[in-house]
Tab-separated table of C-alpha atoms in Angstrom:
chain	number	residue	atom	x	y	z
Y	68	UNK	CA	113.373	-42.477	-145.907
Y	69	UNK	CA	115.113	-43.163	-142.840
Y	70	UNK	CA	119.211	-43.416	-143.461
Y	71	UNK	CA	120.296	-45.903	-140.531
Y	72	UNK	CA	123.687	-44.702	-138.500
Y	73	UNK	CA	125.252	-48.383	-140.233
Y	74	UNK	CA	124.195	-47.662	-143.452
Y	75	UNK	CA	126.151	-43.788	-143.176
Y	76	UNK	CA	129.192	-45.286	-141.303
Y	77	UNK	CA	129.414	-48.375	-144.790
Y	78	UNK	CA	128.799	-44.890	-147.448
Y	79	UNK	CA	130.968	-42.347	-145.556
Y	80	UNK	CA	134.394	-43.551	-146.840
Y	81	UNK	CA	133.252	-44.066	-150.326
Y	82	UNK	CA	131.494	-40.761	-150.159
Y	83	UNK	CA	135.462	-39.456	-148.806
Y	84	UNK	CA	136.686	-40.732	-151.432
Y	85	UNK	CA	134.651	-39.785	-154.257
Y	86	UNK	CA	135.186	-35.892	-152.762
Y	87	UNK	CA	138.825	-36.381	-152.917
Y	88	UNK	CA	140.359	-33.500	-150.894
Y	89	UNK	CA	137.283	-31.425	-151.251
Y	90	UNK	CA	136.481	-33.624	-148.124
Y	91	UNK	CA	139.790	-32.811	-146.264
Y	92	UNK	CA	138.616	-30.594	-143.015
Y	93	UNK	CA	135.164	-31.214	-143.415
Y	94	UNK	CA	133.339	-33.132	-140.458
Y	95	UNK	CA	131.509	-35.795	-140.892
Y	96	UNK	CA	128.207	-34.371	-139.325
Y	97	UNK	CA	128.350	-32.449	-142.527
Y	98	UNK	CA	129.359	-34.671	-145.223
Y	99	UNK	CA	126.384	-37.381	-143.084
Y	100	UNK	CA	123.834	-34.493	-144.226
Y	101	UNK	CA	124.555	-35.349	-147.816
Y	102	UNK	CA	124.352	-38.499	-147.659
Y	103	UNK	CA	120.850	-38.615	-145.529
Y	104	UNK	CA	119.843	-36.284	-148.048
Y	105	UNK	CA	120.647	-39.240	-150.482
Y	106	UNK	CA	122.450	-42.374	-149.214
Y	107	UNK	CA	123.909	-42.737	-153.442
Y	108	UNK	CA	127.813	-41.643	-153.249
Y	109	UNK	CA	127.631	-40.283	-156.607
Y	110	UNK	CA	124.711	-38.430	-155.849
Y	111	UNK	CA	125.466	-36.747	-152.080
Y	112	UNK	CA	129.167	-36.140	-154.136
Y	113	UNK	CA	127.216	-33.946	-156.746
Y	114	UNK	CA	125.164	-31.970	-154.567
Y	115	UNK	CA	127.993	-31.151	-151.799
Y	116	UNK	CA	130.582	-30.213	-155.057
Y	117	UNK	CA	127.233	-27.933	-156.113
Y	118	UNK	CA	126.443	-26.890	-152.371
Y	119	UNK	CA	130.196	-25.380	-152.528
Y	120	UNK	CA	130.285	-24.037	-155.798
Y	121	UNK	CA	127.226	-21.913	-154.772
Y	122	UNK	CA	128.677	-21.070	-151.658
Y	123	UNK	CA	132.298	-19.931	-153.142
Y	124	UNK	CA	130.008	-17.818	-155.695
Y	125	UNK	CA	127.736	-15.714	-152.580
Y	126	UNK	CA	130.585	-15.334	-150.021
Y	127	UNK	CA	128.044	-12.910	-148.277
Y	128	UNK	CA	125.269	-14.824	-148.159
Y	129	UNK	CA	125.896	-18.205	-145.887
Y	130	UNK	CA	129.196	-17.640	-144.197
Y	131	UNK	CA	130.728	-17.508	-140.882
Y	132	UNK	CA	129.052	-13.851	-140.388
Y	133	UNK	CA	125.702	-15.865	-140.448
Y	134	UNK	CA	124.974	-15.426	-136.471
Y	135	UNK	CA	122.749	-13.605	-134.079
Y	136	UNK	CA	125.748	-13.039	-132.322
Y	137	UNK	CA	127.319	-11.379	-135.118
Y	138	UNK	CA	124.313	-9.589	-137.312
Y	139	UNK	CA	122.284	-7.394	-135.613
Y	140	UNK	CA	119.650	-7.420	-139.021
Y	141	UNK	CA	119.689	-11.331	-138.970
Y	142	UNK	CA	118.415	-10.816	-135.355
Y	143	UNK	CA	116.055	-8.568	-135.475
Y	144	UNK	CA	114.269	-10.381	-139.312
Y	145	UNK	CA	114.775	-13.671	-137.215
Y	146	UNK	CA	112.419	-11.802	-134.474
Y	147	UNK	CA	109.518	-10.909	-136.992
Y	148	UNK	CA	108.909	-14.292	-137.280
Y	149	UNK	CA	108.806	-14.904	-140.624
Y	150	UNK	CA	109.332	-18.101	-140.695
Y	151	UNK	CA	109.589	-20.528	-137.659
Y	152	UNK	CA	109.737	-24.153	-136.522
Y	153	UNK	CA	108.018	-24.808	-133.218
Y	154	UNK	CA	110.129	-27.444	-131.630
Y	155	UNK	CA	108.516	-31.023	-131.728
Y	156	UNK	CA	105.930	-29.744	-135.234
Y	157	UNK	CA	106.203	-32.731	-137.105
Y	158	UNK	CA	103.769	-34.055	-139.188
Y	159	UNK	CA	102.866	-37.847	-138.611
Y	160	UNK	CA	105.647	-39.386	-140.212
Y	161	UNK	CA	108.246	-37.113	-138.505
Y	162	UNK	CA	109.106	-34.228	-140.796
Y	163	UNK	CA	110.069	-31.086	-139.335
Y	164	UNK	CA	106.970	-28.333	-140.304
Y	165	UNK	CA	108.450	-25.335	-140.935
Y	166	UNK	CA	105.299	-22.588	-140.539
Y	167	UNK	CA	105.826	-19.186	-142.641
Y	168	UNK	CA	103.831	-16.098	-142.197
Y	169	UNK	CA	104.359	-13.651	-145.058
Y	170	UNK	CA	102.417	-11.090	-143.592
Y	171	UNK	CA	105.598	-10.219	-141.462
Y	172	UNK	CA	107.514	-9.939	-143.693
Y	173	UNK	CA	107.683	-5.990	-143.828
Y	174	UNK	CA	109.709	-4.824	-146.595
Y	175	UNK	CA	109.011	-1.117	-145.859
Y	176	UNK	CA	111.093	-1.679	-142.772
Y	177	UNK	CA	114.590	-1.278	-144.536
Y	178	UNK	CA	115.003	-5.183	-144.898
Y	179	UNK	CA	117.004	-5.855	-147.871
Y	180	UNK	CA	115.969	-8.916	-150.427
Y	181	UNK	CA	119.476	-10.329	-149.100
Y	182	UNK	CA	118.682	-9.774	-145.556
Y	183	UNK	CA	115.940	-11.756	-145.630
Y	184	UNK	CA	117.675	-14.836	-147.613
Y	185	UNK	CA	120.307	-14.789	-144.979
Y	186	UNK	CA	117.268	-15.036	-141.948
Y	187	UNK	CA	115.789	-17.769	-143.846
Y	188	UNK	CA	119.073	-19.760	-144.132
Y	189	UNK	CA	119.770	-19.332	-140.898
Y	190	UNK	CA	116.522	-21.231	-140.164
Y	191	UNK	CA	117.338	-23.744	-142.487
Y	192	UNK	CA	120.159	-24.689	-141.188
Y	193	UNK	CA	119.063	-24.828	-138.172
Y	194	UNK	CA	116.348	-27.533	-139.534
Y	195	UNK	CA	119.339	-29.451	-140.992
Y	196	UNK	CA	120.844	-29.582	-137.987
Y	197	UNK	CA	118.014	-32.735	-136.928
Y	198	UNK	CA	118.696	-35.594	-138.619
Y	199	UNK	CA	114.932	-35.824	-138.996
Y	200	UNK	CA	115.243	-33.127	-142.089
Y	201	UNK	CA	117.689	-35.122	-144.092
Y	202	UNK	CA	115.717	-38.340	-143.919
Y	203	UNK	CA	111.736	-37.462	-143.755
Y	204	UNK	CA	112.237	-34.004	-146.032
Y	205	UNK	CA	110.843	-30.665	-144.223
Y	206	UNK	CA	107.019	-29.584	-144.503
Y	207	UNK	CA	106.194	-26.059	-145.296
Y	208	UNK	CA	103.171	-24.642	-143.736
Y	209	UNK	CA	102.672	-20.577	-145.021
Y	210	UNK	CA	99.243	-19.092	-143.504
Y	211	UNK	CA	98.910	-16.487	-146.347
Y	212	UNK	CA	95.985	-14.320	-144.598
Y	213	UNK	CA	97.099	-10.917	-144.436
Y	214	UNK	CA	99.554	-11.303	-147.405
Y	215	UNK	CA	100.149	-8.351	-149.560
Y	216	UNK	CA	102.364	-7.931	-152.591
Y	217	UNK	CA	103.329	-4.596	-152.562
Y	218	UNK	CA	104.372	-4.836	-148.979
Y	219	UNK	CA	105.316	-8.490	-147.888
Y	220	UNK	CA	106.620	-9.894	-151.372
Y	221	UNK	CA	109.820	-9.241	-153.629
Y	222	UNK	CA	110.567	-11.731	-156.350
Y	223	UNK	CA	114.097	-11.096	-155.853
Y	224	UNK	CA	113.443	-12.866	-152.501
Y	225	UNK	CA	112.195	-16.454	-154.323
Y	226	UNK	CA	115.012	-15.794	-157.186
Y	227	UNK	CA	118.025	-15.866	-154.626
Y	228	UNK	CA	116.620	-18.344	-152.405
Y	229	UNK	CA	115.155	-21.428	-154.670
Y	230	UNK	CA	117.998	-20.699	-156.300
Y	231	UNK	CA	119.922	-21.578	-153.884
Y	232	UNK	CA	118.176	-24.558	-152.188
Y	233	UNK	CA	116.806	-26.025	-155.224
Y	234	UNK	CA	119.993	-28.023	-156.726
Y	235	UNK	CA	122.816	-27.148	-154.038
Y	236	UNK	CA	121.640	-27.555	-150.181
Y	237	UNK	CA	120.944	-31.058	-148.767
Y	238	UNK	CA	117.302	-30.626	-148.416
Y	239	UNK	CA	113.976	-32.271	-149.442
Y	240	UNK	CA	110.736	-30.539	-149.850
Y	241	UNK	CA	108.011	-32.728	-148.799
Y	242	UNK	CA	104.854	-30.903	-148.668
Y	243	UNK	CA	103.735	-27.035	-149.261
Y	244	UNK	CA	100.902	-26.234	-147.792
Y	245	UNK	CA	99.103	-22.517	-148.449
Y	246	UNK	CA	96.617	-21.731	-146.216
Y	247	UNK	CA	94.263	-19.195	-145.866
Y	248	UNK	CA	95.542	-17.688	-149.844
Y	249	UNK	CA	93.909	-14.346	-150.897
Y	250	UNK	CA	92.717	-13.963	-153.979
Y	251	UNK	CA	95.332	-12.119	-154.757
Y	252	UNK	CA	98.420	-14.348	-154.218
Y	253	UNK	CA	97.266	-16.854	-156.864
Y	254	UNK	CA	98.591	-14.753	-159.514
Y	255	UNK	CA	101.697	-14.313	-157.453
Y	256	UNK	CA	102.119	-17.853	-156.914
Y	257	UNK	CA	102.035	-18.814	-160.524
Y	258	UNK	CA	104.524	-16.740	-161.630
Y	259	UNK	CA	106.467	-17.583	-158.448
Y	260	UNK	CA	106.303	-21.425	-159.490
Y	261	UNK	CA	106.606	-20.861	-163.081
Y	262	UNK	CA	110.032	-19.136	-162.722
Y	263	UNK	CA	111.595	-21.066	-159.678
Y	264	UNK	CA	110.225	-24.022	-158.602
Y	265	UNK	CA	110.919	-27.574	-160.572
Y	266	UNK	CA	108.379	-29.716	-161.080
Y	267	UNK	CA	108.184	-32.267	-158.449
Y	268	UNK	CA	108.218	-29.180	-155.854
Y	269	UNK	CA	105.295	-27.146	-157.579
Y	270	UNK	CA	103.356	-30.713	-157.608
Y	271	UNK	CA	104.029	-30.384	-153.613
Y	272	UNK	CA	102.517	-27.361	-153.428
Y	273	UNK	CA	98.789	-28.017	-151.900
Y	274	UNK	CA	96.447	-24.821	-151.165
Y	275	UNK	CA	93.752	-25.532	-148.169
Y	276	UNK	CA	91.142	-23.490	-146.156
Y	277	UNK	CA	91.197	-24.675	-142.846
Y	278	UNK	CA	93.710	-26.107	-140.757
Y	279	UNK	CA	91.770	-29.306	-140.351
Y	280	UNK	CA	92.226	-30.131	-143.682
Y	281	UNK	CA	95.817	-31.456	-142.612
Y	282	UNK	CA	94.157	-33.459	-139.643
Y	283	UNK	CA	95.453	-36.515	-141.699
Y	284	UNK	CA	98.630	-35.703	-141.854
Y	285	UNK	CA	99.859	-34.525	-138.156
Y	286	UNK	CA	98.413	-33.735	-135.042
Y	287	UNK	CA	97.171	-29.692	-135.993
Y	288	UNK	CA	97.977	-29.135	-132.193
Y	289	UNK	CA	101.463	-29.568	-132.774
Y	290	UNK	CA	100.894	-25.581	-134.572
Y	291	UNK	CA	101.168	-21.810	-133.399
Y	292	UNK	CA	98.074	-20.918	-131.983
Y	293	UNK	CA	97.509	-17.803	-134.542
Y	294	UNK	CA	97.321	-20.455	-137.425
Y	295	UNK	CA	95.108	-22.398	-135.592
Y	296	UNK	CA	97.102	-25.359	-133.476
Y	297	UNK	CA	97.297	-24.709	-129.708
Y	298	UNK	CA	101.460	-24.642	-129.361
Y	299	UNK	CA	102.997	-21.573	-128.631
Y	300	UNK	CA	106.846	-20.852	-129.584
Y	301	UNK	CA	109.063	-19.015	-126.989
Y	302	UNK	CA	111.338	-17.215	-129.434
Y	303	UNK	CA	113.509	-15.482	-126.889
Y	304	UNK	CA	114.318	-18.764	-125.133
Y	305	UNK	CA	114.971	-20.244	-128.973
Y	306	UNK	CA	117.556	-17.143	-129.622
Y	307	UNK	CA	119.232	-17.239	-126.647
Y	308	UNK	CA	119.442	-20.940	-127.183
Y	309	UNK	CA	121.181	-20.441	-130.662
Y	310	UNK	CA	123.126	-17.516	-129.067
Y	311	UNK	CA	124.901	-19.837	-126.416
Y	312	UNK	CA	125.943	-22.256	-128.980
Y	313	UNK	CA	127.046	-20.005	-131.351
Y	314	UNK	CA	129.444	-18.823	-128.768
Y	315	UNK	CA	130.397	-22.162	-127.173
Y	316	UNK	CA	130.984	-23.875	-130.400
Y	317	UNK	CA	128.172	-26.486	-130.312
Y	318	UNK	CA	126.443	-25.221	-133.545
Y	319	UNK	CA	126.348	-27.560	-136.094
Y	320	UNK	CA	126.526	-25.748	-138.913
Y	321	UNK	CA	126.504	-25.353	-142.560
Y	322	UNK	CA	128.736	-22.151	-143.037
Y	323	UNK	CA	131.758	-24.046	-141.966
Y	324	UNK	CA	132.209	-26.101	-144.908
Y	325	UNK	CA	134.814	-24.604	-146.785
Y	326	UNK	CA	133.803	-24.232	-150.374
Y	327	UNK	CA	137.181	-25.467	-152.088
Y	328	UNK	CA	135.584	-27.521	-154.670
């Protein structure tokens, strides 16, 4: 659902208000994320007082540190490509696709469980950063072929992350699609989903065998070429991107809200 720019500008000084001076110092790009999240004061008020509760309680996890200018590890699990969004991947009705590739995800590399929350926030916030992910919710696309347990997968990953998202960030999950799922990951997937996901989220969760099976949905061009679009993601130009903002101030950003609530 589309939030209008009117329809923020008439909730924004209820929304204020309802914070109290939990909102003193905080932009209004960030408190606007709340409310596209949900335009409902008393809702937006509940999830930015739980966003910073969360926050205040994992200092080390989403703070100002949270730059590839500052963390060599973010940047180098940001450049295994875990998880990426190609820019313009949006399924038919605009939501931002974020594709995941477990199969990267080396933990025999030294990566820590909290290493790789903190690269996958980064990319988050970077989705949050287009309006787009607010109102139309972000689609998850993981190509599972290649995916190992012992090597790609640690449930303390899933435990500190949906923890985190699920009930605290600003974010909708429209769609999960698996793709390409060994046998194997089934069994990991349903005690994923037992322990983390809610409901509504695990309902989301769709497995398919071919890309073509989301031809309905968006344009399967829009995707990385290895899972089977034709798009192909210049991460180097995306970093440096990200880099130059980081140091010029133009990063819109999550980690600056100060968690006084």
């Amino acid at each position: 659902m589309t939030v209008t720019d009117q329809q923020l500008n008439e909730l924004l000084p209820a929304f204020k208000e309802s914070l109290g001076s939990t909102a003193d110092g905080i932009e209004d790009i960030h408190l606007q994320q709340f409310l596209r999240w949900k335009p409902n004061v008393q809702r937006a008020t509940e999830r930015f007082r739980a966003f910073c509760q969360w926050k205040k309680a994992n200092p080390s996890l989403f703070d100002d540190s949270l730059r590839l200018t500052k963390d060599d590890e973010l940047l180098r699990l940001i450049k295994s490509q875990v998880i990426v969004h190609p820019p313009g991947c949006t399924t038919n009705t605009g939501s931002p696709i974020l594709i995941g590739r477990l199969r990267n995800n080396d933990m025999k590399d030294g990566r820590t469980v909290e290493g790789v929350c903190r690269m996958m926030f980064y990319n988050i916030d970077r989705m949050l950063e287009m309006p787009e992910s607010c109102d139309e919710g972000i689609t998850i696309l993981h190509d599972l072929k290649g995916f190992s347990p012992s090597k790609n997968a640690d449930l303390g990953i899933p435990k500190l992350l949906f923890s985190a998202i699920f009930g605290h960030f600003p974010i909708r999950i429209k769609n999960i699609y698996l793709l390409n799922a060994p046998f194997v990951f089934y069994a990991f997937f349903k005690a994923l989903s037992t322990m983390f996901f809610p409901a509504k989220v695990k309902a989301r969760c769709v497995f398919i065998s071919k890309v073509d099976d989301l031809k309905d949905v968006m344009d399967t061009d829009l995707l990385l070429k290895d899972v089977g679009g034709k798009a192909e993601l210049d991460l180097d130009r995306w970093i440096e991107a990200n880099k130059k903002r980081e140091q010029d101030g133009s990063l819109v950003t999550m980690t600056s809200i100060d968690p006084r609530a």
